[in-house]
Coordinates of N, CA and C in Angstrom, one line a residue:
X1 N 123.7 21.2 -138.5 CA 123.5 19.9 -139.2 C 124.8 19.1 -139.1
X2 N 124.8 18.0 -138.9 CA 125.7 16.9 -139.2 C 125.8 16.4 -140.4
X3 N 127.0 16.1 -141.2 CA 126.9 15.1 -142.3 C 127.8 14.3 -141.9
X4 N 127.7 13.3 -142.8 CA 128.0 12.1 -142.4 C 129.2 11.7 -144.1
X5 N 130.7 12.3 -144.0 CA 130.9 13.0 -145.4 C 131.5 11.4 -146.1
X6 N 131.5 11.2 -147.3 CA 132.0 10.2 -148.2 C 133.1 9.5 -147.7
X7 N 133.3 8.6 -147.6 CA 135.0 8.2 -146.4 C 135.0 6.8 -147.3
X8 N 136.3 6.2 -147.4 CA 136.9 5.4 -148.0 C 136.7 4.0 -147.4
X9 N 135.9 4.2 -146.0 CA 136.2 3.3 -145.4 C 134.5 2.1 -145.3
X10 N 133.8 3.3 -146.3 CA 132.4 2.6 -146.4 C 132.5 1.8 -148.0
X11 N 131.7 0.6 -148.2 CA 131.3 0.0 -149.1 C 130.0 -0.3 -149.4
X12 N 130.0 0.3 -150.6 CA 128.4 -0.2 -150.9 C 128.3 -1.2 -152.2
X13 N 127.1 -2.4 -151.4 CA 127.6 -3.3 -152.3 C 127.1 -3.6 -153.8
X14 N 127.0 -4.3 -154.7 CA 126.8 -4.4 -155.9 C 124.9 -4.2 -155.8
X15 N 124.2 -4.5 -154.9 CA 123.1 -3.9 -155.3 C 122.0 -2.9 -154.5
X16 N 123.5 -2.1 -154.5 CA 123.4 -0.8 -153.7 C 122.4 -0.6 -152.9
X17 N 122.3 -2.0 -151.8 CA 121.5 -1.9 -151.0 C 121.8 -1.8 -149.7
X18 N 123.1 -2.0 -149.4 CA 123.8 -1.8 -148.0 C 124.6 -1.5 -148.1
X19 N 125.4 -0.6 -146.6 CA 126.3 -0.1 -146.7 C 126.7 -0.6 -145.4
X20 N 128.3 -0.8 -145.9 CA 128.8 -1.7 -144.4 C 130.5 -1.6 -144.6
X21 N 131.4 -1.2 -143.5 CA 132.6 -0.7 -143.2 C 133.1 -2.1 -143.6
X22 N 134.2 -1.4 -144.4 CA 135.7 -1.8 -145.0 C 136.3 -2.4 -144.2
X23 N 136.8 -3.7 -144.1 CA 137.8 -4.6 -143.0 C 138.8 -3.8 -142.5
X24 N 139.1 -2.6 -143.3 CA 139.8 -1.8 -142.5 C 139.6 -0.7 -141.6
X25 N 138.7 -0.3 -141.5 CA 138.2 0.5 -140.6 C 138.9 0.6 -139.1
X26 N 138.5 -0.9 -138.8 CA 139.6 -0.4 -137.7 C 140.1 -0.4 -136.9
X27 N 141.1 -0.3 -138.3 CA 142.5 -0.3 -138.2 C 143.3 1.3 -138.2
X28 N 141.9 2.1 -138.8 CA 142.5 3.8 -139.0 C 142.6 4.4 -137.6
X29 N 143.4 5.3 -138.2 CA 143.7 6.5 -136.5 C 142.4 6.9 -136.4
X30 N 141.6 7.2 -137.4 CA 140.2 8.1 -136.6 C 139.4 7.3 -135.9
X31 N 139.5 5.8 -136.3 CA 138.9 4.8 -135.1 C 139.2 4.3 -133.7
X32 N 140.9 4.2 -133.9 CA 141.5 4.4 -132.8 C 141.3 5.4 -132.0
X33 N 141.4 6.8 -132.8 CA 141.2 8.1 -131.7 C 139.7 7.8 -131.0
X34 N 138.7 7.9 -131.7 CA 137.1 7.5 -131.5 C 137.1 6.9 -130.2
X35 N 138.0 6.0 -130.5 CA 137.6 4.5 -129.4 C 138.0 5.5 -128.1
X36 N 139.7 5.9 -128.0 CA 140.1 6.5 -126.9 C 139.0 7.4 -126.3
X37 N 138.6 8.5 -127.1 CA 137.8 9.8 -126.5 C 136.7 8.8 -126.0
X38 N 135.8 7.9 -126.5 CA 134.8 7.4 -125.9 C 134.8 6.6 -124.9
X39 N 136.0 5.4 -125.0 CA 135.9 4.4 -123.6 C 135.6 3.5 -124.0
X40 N 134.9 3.1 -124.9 CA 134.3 2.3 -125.4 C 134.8 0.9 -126.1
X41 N 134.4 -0.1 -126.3 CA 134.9 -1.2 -127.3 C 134.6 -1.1 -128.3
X42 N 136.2 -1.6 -129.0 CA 136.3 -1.4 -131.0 C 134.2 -2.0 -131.7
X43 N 134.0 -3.4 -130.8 CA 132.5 -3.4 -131.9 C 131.6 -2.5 -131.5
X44 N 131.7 -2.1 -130.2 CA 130.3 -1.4 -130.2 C 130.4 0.2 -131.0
X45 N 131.7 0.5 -131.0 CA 131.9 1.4 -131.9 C 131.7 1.6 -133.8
X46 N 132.2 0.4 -133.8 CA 132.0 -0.1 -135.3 C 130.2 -0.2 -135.3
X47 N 129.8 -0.5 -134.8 CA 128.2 -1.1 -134.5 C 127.8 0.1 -134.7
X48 N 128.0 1.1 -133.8 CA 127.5 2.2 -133.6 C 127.3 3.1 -135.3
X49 N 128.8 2.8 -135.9 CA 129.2 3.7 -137.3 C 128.3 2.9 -138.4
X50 N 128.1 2.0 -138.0 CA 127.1 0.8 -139.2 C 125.8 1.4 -139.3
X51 N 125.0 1.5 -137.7 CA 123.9 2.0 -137.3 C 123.6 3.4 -138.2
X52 N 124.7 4.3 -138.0 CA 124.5 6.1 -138.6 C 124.6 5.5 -140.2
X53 N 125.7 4.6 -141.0 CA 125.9 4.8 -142.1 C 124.6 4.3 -142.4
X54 N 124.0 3.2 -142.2 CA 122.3 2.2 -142.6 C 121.4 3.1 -142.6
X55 N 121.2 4.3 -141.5 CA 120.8 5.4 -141.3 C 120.7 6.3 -142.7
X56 N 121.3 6.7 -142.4 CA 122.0 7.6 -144.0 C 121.4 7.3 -145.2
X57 N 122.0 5.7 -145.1 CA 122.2 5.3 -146.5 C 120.3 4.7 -146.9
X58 N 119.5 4.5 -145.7 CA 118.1 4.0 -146.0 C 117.4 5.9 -146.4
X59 N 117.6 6.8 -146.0 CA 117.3 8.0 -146.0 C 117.1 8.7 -147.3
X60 N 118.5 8.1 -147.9 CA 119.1 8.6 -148.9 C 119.4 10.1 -148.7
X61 N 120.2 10.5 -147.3 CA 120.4 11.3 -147.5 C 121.2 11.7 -146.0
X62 N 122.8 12.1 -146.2 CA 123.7 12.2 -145.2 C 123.6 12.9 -144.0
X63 N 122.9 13.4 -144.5 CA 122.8 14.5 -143.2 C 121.7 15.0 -142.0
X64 N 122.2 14.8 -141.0 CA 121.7 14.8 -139.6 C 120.9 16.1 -139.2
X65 N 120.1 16.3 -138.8 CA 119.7 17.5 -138.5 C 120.8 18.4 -136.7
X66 N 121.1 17.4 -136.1 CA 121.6 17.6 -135.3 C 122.0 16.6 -134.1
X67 N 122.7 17.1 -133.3 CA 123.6 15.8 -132.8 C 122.2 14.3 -132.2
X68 N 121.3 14.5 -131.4 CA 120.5 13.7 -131.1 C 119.8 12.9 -132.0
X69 N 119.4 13.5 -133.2 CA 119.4 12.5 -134.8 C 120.5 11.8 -134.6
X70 N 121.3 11.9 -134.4 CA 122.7 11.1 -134.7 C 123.1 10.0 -133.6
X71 N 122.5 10.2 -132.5 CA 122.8 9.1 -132.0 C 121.5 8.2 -131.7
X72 N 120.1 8.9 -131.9 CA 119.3 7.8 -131.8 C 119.2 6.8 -133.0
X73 N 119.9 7.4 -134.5 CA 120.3 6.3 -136.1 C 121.4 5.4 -135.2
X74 N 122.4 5.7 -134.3 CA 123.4 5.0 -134.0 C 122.8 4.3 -132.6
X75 N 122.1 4.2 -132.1 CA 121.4 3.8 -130.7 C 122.2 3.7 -130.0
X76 N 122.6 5.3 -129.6 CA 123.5 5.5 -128.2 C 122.8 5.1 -127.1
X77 N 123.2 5.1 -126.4 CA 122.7 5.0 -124.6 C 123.9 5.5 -124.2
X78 N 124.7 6.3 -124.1 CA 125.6 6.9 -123.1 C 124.9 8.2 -123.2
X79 N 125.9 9.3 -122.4 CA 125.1 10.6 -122.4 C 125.4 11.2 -123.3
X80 N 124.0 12.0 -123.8 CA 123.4 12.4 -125.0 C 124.6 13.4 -125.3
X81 N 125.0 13.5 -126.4 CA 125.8 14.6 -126.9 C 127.2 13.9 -127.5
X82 N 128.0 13.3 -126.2 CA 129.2 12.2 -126.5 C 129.3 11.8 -127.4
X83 N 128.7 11.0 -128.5 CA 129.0 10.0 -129.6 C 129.0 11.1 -130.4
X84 N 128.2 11.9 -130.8 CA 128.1 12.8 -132.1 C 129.9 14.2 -131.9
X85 N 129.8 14.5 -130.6 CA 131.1 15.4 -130.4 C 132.3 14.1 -130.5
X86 N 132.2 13.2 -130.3 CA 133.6 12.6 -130.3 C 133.4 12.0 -131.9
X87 N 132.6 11.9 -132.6 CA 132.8 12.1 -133.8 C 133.0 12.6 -134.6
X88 N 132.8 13.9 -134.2 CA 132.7 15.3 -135.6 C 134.0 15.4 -134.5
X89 N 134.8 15.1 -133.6 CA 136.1 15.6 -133.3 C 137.3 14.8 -134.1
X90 N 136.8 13.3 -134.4 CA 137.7 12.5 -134.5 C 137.5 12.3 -136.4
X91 N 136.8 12.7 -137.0 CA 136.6 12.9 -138.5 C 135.1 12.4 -138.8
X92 N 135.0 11.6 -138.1 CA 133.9 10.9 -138.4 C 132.4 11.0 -139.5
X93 N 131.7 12.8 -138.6 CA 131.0 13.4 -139.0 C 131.5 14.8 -139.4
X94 N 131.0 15.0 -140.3 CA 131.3 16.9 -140.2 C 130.7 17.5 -140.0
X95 N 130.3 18.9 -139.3 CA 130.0 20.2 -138.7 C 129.5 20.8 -139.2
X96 N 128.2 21.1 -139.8 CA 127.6 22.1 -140.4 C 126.4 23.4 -139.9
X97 N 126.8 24.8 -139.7 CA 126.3 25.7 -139.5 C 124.9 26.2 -140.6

């Protein structure tokens, strides 16, 4: 299972109906690292983190059953596995057995 753990960098707004990244976002190392390991550009990355947290947060409930849940909430199209390992490497998501 994947979770998707509490981070500083989400806001939810006054009528706790969406959930959408802090203008800082990124600007953190774990987004910077993210971007490096993937290739990818800062919005489609940010896009990507928006997708899993809306995901989540419509669910009401953080956690992924496993990495392909995770990237079809985030609508990857690169190869299947990438987005969820370079996330649970870079903080993003956490690892659960």
């Amino acid at each position: 299972m994947l979770d998707v753990p509490a981070a500083p960098h989400l806001k939810i707004t006054e009528d706790r109906r969406a959930v959408m990244a802090k203008h800082t976002t990124t600007q953190c190392r774990k987004f910077k690292a993210a971007l490096r390991k993937l290739g990818i550009p800062g919005p489609h990355l940010l896009g990507h983190l928006e997708y899993i947290w809306q995901s989540a947060h419509i669910e009401g409930d953080p956690v992924f059953t496993d990495s392909d849940e995770v990237e079809v909430a985030a609508e990857w199209s690169g190869e299947p596995g990438t987005l969820a390992t370079a996330l649970i490497d870079t903080g993003w998501l956490d690892s659960r057995k």
